[in-house]
Amino acid sequence: MVKRKFNITIICLAILFAAIQPAFAQNAQELRLDSLETAQNDSVALNAAGNAAKKKSLDIKSMIFGHVGDSYEWNITKIGNKNIKIVLPVILISKRNGIHAFSFSKFAKNSGVYDGFHIAPAGSPYAGKIVEYDGNGKEVRPMMDISITRTTLAIFINGLLLLIIILSTAHWYLKHPDGKTSPKGFVGFMEMFIMMVENEIVKECVGPNYKKFSPYLLTAFFFILLSNVMGLLPCFPGGISITANISITLVLALFTFFITNVFGTKKYWKGILWPDVPVAMKAPLMQLIEFIGMLTKPFALMVRLFGNMLAGHMGMFIITCLIFIGATISPVMTGAMSVVSILLNVFMSLLELLVAFIQAYVFTMLSAVFIGLAQEKEVGEKEVVKK
Amino acid sequence: MSLLLPESGLIFWMFITFLVVFFILAKFGFPVITNMVNKRKEYIDRSLENADKANAKLADIQKASDEIVSKADKEQSRILREAAEEREKIISDAKKKAEIAAQKEIANAKETIKLQQEEATRSLRRDVSELAIEIAEKILRKKLDSEGEQMSMVDRMVDEAVNNKLN
């Protein structure tokens, strides 16, 4: 019975993916075009697509990097010949002439150059990014490019979604202040989830004064989990795996790094600055080792999350690209590759769902462990805290 | 390689977004939930404890009531036993008294009968002796009509008296 249900689920997923795949693929092709000829207007881009199809040669690499990389607009889908996309605002702080804020569509309307800024062409070290010329006529990035890119928009969406989910859960508790009823449905599910993280990660790994750190660790866990899952969705509000971007994991790791060190106890700092080792080794070797250790912990956090999510995301995208590779060979190959691609993607999706949870869990647990290690007390103190 | 290089713009927005989300959730989100859940957990623990206590109390009360009942049962049986003993005693006392009274009555009756008997015997004797004397007078009067007779009579009497003395 269970097995049968499982089979039905698999079939449903397969159908779902079969339905989604073309949109996904189309997206991919557009992205490729965007990454190559971002400054061109739509009709030019369409012609280019036609040319690309005629040539039947695929630039898989740029497709992939176009997909996992960032962009100043968010392609959602294509209906007929019309691209449905969100054009995002560009915000630049230039040394040359201060702050600029304008829509990205201005580039297309002004044949690729606006306010002295243009998009770096393929081959440049800043390919696809907005650049300007400095005094010597050299292509440089503006001092600050805080444009709302599609990854930024995805961060906002995920943050907003997380706020809605958690605050609506909290709202239920504010409405039942007697503390005698237990929630059902979604709130009950969230409660189970939150308490699982609180009890099994935060309490276990941080130690006696876990209360102070639990909001940060819970926020990190749910932000990462939500972002990972949103990255698995194939269409608009999701589809951008922000945790597969090193900037995002860097910020998360830095938060853990600062919380660990700011709230570190005297004993923790003594362990780094004046460890209990023979006098000959005391300085400066141990300090150097400890200092590097201090930095490698958040670095490992950053790279682990980034690498795992990027690999999964890329893997799924490459499997999708099998269809196009097949299409360059023969129609039969297209059909065969589609079947293979769909089956593999179903498998990958299930795997990635697991990875999404595991990575959120691992990031939170390691953060909790690092924070907990920095909370060590002198022997006398510890006994007091431990009752 | 561009994948491995952090973007300052993204770092900026991610930092701000995460900080805002974190502060809002740390103030209005997670602590509300965890505190409430802990409160409920405490409430449940307390309720269980109270239930245990109430059960223990109930068991104590049950025990006490059982004790009282058993004590009452004992008391009852004791009272019944005593009452039975009392009854027996009363009955036996009454019987004894009745017996004594009856014996007394009987003894009295016997005495009376004896006295009456003696009385009767005495009166009978008296009557018989009078009657005998009368009869003897009458006989004697008849027999002693003649001299000879009188003389023989005296003789015989004297003989008899002598014989009696000799014997």
XYZ file of C-alpha atoms in Angstrom:
554
model
C 0.000 0.000 0.000
C 2.740 2.389 1.046
C 4.835 1.369 -1.896
C 1.951 2.025 -4.242
C 1.416 5.497 -2.793
C 5.108 6.149 -3.237
C 4.887 5.080 -6.886
C 1.976 7.418 -7.453
C 3.931 10.254 -5.886
C 6.857 9.536 -8.194
C 4.612 9.535 -11.245
C 2.986 12.803 -10.179
C 6.378 14.396 -9.691
C 7.506 13.152 -13.075
C 4.440 14.677 -14.732
C 4.988 17.907 -12.850
C 8.560 18.078 -14.036
C 7.585 17.227 -17.565
C 5.277 20.216 -17.427
C 7.841 22.479 -15.867
C 10.832 21.460 -17.897
C 10.037 23.463 -21.060
C 9.578 26.666 -19.071
C 12.760 25.976 -17.206
C 14.581 25.241 -20.421
C 13.238 28.330 -22.096
C 14.372 30.332 -19.150
C 17.783 28.820 -19.546
C 18.012 29.756 -23.178
C 16.954 33.292 -22.442
C 19.467 33.510 -19.687
C 22.166 32.416 -22.002
C 21.148 35.097 -24.423
C 20.961 37.618 -21.642
C 24.413 36.810 -20.466
C 25.754 37.142 -23.948
C 23.847 40.108 -25.199
C 22.260 41.761 -22.257
C 22.406 45.222 -23.713
C 20.545 44.263 -26.877
C 16.835 44.946 -27.135
C 14.246 42.174 -27.365
C 13.970 41.862 -31.139
C 17.708 41.638 -31.499
C 17.808 39.009 -28.793
C 15.113 36.998 -30.579
C 17.064 37.148 -33.819
C 20.115 36.000 -31.938
C 18.081 33.090 -30.577
C 17.134 32.192 -34.110
C 20.746 32.329 -35.169
C 21.811 30.242 -32.211
C 19.215 27.628 -33.104
C 20.396 27.565 -36.711
C 23.988 27.169 -35.683
C 22.923 24.292 -33.424
C 25.954 24.838 -31.271
C 25.442 25.213 -27.601
C 27.449 27.215 -25.150
C 26.539 25.141 -22.119
C 29.091 26.836 -19.921
C 27.717 30.322 -20.382
C 24.188 28.927 -19.990
C 25.084 27.478 -16.639
C 26.935 30.512 -15.425
C 24.154 32.742 -16.676
C 21.709 30.702 -14.666
C 23.559 30.482 -11.364
C 25.030 33.975 -11.647
C 23.332 37.233 -10.921
C 21.445 39.477 -13.300
C 19.849 42.926 -13.347
C 16.522 41.553 -14.511
C 14.456 38.529 -13.656
C 13.101 36.524 -16.545
C 9.962 34.756 -15.477
C 8.657 33.162 -18.645
C 7.853 33.829 -22.266
C 4.333 33.935 -23.621
C 4.363 33.859 -27.387
C 7.018 36.334 -28.399
C 6.632 38.395 -25.261
C 9.159 38.076 -22.472
C 7.652 38.285 -19.037
C 10.378 39.661 -16.840
C 10.908 41.919 -13.889
C 13.179 44.826 -14.732
C 14.956 45.876 -11.580
C 16.334 49.217 -10.440
C 20.020 49.930 -10.734
C 21.633 51.836 -7.876
C 25.245 52.906 -8.305
C 27.627 55.000 -6.280
C 30.328 56.272 -8.548
C 33.505 58.093 -7.616
C 33.055 60.096 -10.772
C 29.633 61.605 -10.220
C 27.915 60.338 -7.062
C 24.790 58.292 -6.621
C 22.761 57.055 -9.591
C 19.444 55.240 -9.508
C 17.589 54.239 -12.665
C 15.761 51.339 -14.243
C 17.820 48.709 -16.001
C 15.580 49.104 -19.054
C 17.272 52.485 -19.640
C 20.241 50.599 -21.107
C 18.109 48.916 -23.725
C 16.392 52.211 -24.568
C 19.684 54.102 -24.891
C 21.514 51.515 -26.990
C 23.547 50.133 -24.110
C 25.003 53.276 -22.586
C 23.346 55.372 -19.930
C 24.820 58.106 -17.741
C 28.311 56.998 -18.694
C 27.647 53.412 -17.544
C 27.482 50.393 -19.778
C 27.349 46.625 -19.479
C 30.714 44.931 -19.679
C 30.796 42.669 -22.752
C 31.612 38.952 -22.661
C 35.328 38.407 -22.278
C 35.823 41.314 -19.926
C 36.612 40.393 -16.302
C 33.286 41.999 -15.310
C 31.187 40.308 -18.024
C 27.502 41.121 -17.570
C 28.106 43.670 -14.833
C 27.652 47.439 -15.072
C 30.954 49.248 -15.578
C 32.207 52.743 -16.265
C 35.411 54.225 -17.595
C 37.820 55.764 -15.160
C 40.028 58.771 -15.876
C 42.441 56.692 -17.919
C 39.701 55.220 -20.119
C 39.938 51.858 -18.370
C 36.825 49.765 -17.637
C 36.175 49.727 -13.881
C 33.277 48.830 -11.632
C 31.570 51.763 -9.921
C 32.636 52.264 -6.291
C 29.439 50.631 -5.011
C 26.949 48.680 -7.094
C 24.000 48.206 -4.762
C 21.528 47.536 -7.557
C 18.514 45.422 -6.756
C 19.574 42.406 -8.764
C 17.419 39.304 -9.045
C 19.372 37.662 -6.218
C 18.719 40.755 -4.097
C 15.029 40.539 -4.946
C 15.097 36.843 -4.035
C 16.704 37.763 -0.691
C 13.896 40.268 -0.074
C 11.232 37.753 -1.067
C 12.724 35.044 1.140
C 13.139 37.445 4.060
C 9.576 38.666 3.702
C 8.255 35.118 3.404
C 10.181 34.092 6.509
C 8.787 37.080 8.403
C 5.247 36.208 7.305
C 5.631 32.539 8.240
C 7.227 33.076 11.637
C 5.189 36.121 12.659
C 1.930 34.437 11.684
C 2.991 31.482 13.819
C 3.864 33.821 16.686
C 0.522 35.571 16.174
C -1.310 32.362 17.041
C 0.540 32.231 20.357
C -0.307 35.863 21.112
C -3.957 34.990 20.505
C -3.738 32.060 22.923
C -1.848 33.594 25.840
C -3.119 31.149 28.468
C -0.550 28.584 27.350
C -2.998 25.752 27.756
C -3.960 24.929 24.186
C -1.654 23.426 21.609
C -1.804 24.480 17.951
C -2.950 22.364 15.039
C -2.155 22.400 11.343
C 0.515 24.728 10.022
C 1.239 26.415 13.355
C 1.598 22.992 14.958
C 3.985 21.956 12.212
C 6.058 25.111 12.667
C 6.087 24.614 16.413
C 7.413 21.097 15.981
C 10.077 22.394 13.597
C 11.121 25.330 15.788
C 11.240 23.246 18.937
C 13.208 20.542 17.132
C 15.873 23.116 16.211
C 15.742 24.726 19.646
C 16.006 21.481 21.603
C 18.193 19.343 19.384
C 20.581 21.907 17.945
C 20.628 25.044 20.058
C 20.216 23.536 23.517
C 22.463 20.559 22.798
C 25.332 22.422 21.152
C 25.429 25.823 22.844
C 25.113 24.658 26.418
C 23.542 26.180 29.516
C 23.040 29.771 28.355
C 21.569 28.864 24.993
C 18.632 31.278 25.400
C 20.688 34.280 24.319
C 21.695 32.688 21.005
C 18.565 30.806 20.129
C 16.893 33.647 18.123
C 19.951 34.032 15.880
C 20.376 30.306 15.309
C 16.661 29.824 14.639
C 16.651 32.748 12.204
C 19.708 31.364 10.433
C 18.212 27.872 10.226
C 14.878 28.961 8.821
C 16.386 31.559 6.507
C 18.730 28.979 5.010
C 16.095 26.257 4.829
C 13.564 28.569 3.206
C 16.153 29.907 0.749
C 17.261 26.388 -0.162
C 13.705 25.247 -0.757
C 12.824 28.406 -2.667
C 15.841 27.730 -4.863
C 14.322 24.369 -5.768
C 11.061 25.881 -6.984
C 11.192 26.139 -10.738
C 9.281 29.391 -11.199
C 9.028 33.012 -10.168
C 9.044 33.576 -6.423
C 11.635 30.830 -6.182
C 14.084 29.533 -8.703
C 16.964 31.683 -7.520
C 19.057 29.677 -5.120
C 20.462 32.525 -3.062
C 22.388 30.147 -0.793
C 24.271 29.054 -3.907
C 25.785 32.541 -3.958
C 28.962 33.048 -2.001
C 28.057 36.615 -0.964
C 25.032 35.329 0.939
C 26.846 32.502 2.690
C 29.656 34.941 3.470
C 27.266 37.237 5.313
C 25.728 34.310 7.203
C 29.164 32.994 8.168
C 30.227 36.486 9.268
C 27.202 36.703 11.537
C 28.221 33.440 13.186
C 31.823 34.645 13.370
C 30.929 37.905 15.097
C 28.433 36.358 17.484
C 30.955 33.669 18.412
C 33.727 36.161 19.145
C 31.730 39.043 20.594
C 30.048 36.795 23.152
C 33.174 34.688 23.752
C 34.108 34.234 27.402
C 37.353 35.157 29.087
C 38.487 31.567 29.001
C 37.846 31.379 25.234
C 40.011 34.444 24.616
C 42.655 33.171 26.992
C 42.681 29.919 24.980
C 43.477 31.933 21.866
C 45.834 34.598 23.232
C 47.617 32.671 25.988
C 46.944 28.933 25.608
C 47.996 26.317 28.159
C 51.043 24.969 26.349
C 54.742 24.758 27.224
C 56.339 28.202 27.465
C 58.568 27.660 24.440
C 55.505 27.308 22.207
C 53.481 30.139 23.697
C 54.278 32.866 21.249
C 53.852 33.541 18.431
C 53.105 30.118 16.906
C 50.048 29.239 18.988
C 48.445 32.632 18.511
C 48.887 32.300 14.785
C 47.379 28.806 14.733
C 44.479 29.840 16.946
C 43.865 32.940 14.867
C 43.780 30.925 11.652
C 41.478 28.449 13.388
C 39.191 31.307 14.323
C 38.880 32.274 10.663
C 38.678 28.801 9.148
C 35.544 27.961 11.101
C 33.322 30.582 9.427
C 35.175 30.055 6.154
C 34.250 26.370 6.236
C 30.649 27.327 7.014
C 30.587 29.707 4.073
C 32.103 27.337 1.540
C 30.153 24.272 2.691
C 26.743 25.846 2.258
C 27.703 27.640 -0.951
C 29.331 24.579 -2.490
C 26.534 22.189 -1.644
C 23.767 24.390 -2.907
C 25.649 25.470 -6.023
C 26.534 21.879 -6.899
C 22.946 20.709 -6.529
C 21.583 23.636 -8.471
C 24.146 23.233 -11.237
C 23.628 19.494 -11.364
C 19.914 19.909 -11.932
C 20.513 22.580 -14.539
C 23.034 20.456 -16.421
C 20.632 17.528 -16.402
C 18.012 19.844 -17.896
C 20.532 20.947 -20.516
C 20.809 17.314 -21.674
C 17.595 17.959 -23.617
C 19.254 20.749 -25.637
C 22.384 18.750 -26.189
C 20.144 15.970 -27.472
C 18.330 18.486 -29.663
C 21.540 19.402 -31.466
C 22.008 15.767 -32.475
C 18.633 14.424 -33.631
C 14.918 14.450 -32.752
C 15.180 10.867 -31.464
C 17.953 11.904 -29.140
C 15.826 14.832 -27.943
C 13.058 12.422 -26.905
C 15.432 9.966 -25.263
C 17.331 12.697 -23.485
C 14.079 14.269 -22.256
C 13.063 11.014 -20.570
C 16.499 10.555 -19.025
C 16.619 14.200 -17.978
C 13.186 14.105 -16.358
C 13.911 10.912 -14.435
C 17.269 12.178 -13.276
C 15.794 15.529 -12.293
C 13.043 13.866 -10.242
C 15.736 11.983 -8.397
C 17.872 15.111 -8.033
C 14.926 17.143 -6.768
C 14.216 14.639 -4.017
C 17.895 14.528 -3.170
C 18.125 18.313 -3.161
C 15.132 18.544 -0.847
C 17.070 16.389 1.591
C 20.234 18.423 1.033
C 18.292 21.662 1.592
C 17.331 20.439 5.051
C 20.682 18.865 5.855
C 22.654 21.975 4.898
C 20.425 24.244 6.981
C 20.792 21.766 9.831
C 24.565 21.503 9.478
C 25.096 25.264 9.217
C 22.997 25.877 12.314
C 24.530 23.022 14.241
C 28.108 24.050 13.493
C 27.299 27.675 14.301
C 25.827 26.469 17.586
C 28.906 24.356 18.274
C 31.255 27.279 17.575
C 29.208 29.585 19.765
C 29.064 26.883 22.443
C 32.846 26.418 22.320
C 33.314 30.153 22.876
C 31.045 29.899 25.911
C 33.382 27.723 27.951
C 33.733 28.826 31.549
C 36.362 28.393 34.219
C 35.839 25.147 36.120
C 34.433 26.935 39.148
C 32.044 29.033 37.079
C 30.783 26.075 35.109
C 29.552 24.271 38.169
C 27.542 27.283 39.211
C 25.876 27.568 35.822
C 25.180 23.858 35.610
C 23.212 23.995 38.884
C 35.880 32.490 -11.089
C 33.289 35.226 -10.717
C 31.189 32.681 -8.822
C 33.736 32.553 -6.036
C 34.046 36.316 -5.628
C 31.597 37.954 -3.253
C 29.661 40.918 -4.668
C 29.700 44.008 -2.482
C 26.141 44.944 -3.478
C 24.784 41.542 -2.576
C 26.696 41.525 0.703
C 25.227 44.925 1.500
C 21.629 43.915 0.791
C 21.978 40.488 2.396
C 23.478 42.073 5.504
C 20.661 44.608 5.805
C 17.906 42.118 5.025
C 19.218 39.470 7.363
C 19.797 41.989 10.138
C 16.254 43.363 9.814
C 14.714 39.886 9.625
C 16.826 38.773 12.564
C 15.862 41.746 14.754
C 12.168 41.469 13.965
C 12.133 37.726 14.558
C 14.294 37.987 17.678
C 11.871 40.527 19.113
C 8.442 39.368 17.937
C 8.963 35.918 16.460
C 10.925 33.125 18.019
C 11.001 34.126 21.699
C 7.204 34.431 21.665
C 6.885 30.935 20.275
C 9.559 29.248 22.394
C 8.426 30.994 25.581
C 4.847 29.974 24.954
C 5.818 26.392 24.237
C 7.975 26.293 27.357
C 5.143 27.820 29.342
C 2.795 25.171 28.047
C 5.341 22.492 28.825
C 5.602 23.798 32.378
C 1.828 23.892 32.604
C 1.589 20.287 31.423
C 4.350 19.209 33.809
C 2.641 21.003 36.640
C -0.689 19.473 35.740
C 0.826 16.010 35.680
C 2.475 16.638 39.016
C -0.801 17.876 40.452
C -2.599 14.860 39.057
C -0.006 12.614 40.685
C -0.426 14.444 43.947
C -4.204 14.226 43.704
C -3.930 10.527 42.964
C -1.671 10.019 45.973
C -4.097 11.996 48.098
C -6.981 9.965 46.766
C -5.104 6.770 47.548
C -4.494 8.061 51.085
C -8.137 8.906 51.467
C -9.090 5.496 50.145
C -6.743 3.903 52.628
C -8.103 5.997 55.484
C -11.661 5.219 54.556
C -10.817 1.545 54.265
C -9.287 1.716 57.703
C -12.342 3.437 59.095
C -14.625 0.884 57.505
C -12.599 -2.035 58.794
C -12.470 -0.448 62.233
C -16.212 0.048 62.146
C -16.660 -3.558 61.057
C -14.541 -4.728 63.975
C -16.466 -2.501 66.345
C -19.719 -3.792 65.011
C -18.743 -7.409 65.431
C -17.448 -6.670 68.896
C -20.680 -4.948 69.845
C -22.685 -7.807 68.400
C -20.592 -10.316 70.292
C -20.956 -8.385 73.503
C -24.652 -8.026 72.963
C -24.938 -11.750 72.406
C -22.944 -12.429 75.534
C -25.075 -10.014 77.460
C -28.206 -11.666 76.193
C -26.911 -15.089 77.131
C -25.995 -13.833 80.514
C -29.345 -12.193 81.058
C -31.146 -15.309 79.978
C -29.036 -17.548 82.111
C -29.400 -15.218 85.082
C -33.110 -15.136 84.584
C -33.171 -18.905 84.345
C -31.147 -19.248 87.528
C -33.365 -16.820 89.358
C -36.429 -18.594 88.113
C -34.981 -21.916 89.197
C -34.116 -20.617 92.612
C -37.540 -19.115 92.955
C -39.162 -22.331 91.824
C -37.097 -24.391 94.211
C -37.979 -22.071 96.993
C -41.606 -22.390 96.062
C -41.293 -26.140 95.923
C -39.523 -26.235 99.212
C -42.190 -24.092 100.761
C -44.814 -26.283 99.295
C -43.097 -29.371 100.599
C -42.840 -27.852 104.049
C -46.454 -26.950 104.055
C -47.399 -30.376 102.832
C -45.241 -31.936 105.492
C -46.766 -29.788 108.203
C -50.225 -30.497 106.937
C -49.396 -34.182 106.780
C -48.119 -34.150 110.315
C -51.129 -32.201 111.368
C -53.348 -34.629 109.596
C -51.515 -37.598 111.110
C -51.735 -36.124 114.527
C -55.388 -35.349 114.244
C -55.981 -38.787 112.787
C -54.104 -40.381 115.610
C -56.086 -38.384 118.094
C -59.283 -39.323 116.395
C -58.251 -42.985 116.175
C -57.207 -43.089 119.839
C -60.444 -41.460 120.934
C -62.325 -43.791 118.737
C -60.355 -46.740 120.082
C -60.937 -45.643 123.626
C -64.630 -45.252 122.916
C -64.726 -48.613 121.256
C -62.716 -50.075 124.103
C -65.104 -48.540 126.637
C -68.023 -49.917 124.801
C -66.420 -53.344 124.532
C -65.280 -53.229 128.102
C -68.662 -52.161 129.300
C -70.215 -55.069 127.537
C -67.626 -57.629 128.668
C -67.444 -56.525 132.253
C -71.016 -57.047 132.902
C -70.315 -60.229 134.802
C -68.133 -60.564 137.942
C -66.309 -63.514 136.613
C -65.403 -61.805 133.627
C -64.126 -58.835 135.480
C -61.922 -60.998 137.627
C -60.440 -62.960 134.696
C -59.760 -59.762 133.038
C -57.853 -58.386 135.936
C -55.922 -61.577 136.174
C -54.935 -61.653 132.592
C -53.901 -58.094 132.762
C -51.777 -58.648 135.729
C -50.160 -61.619 133.973
C -49.423 -59.707 130.980
C -47.914 -56.887 133.027
C -45.807 -59.371 134.910
C -44.677 -61.037 131.662
C -43.784 -57.721 130.220
C -41.709 -56.907 133.287
C -39.980 -60.201 133.162
C -39.234 -60.059 129.590
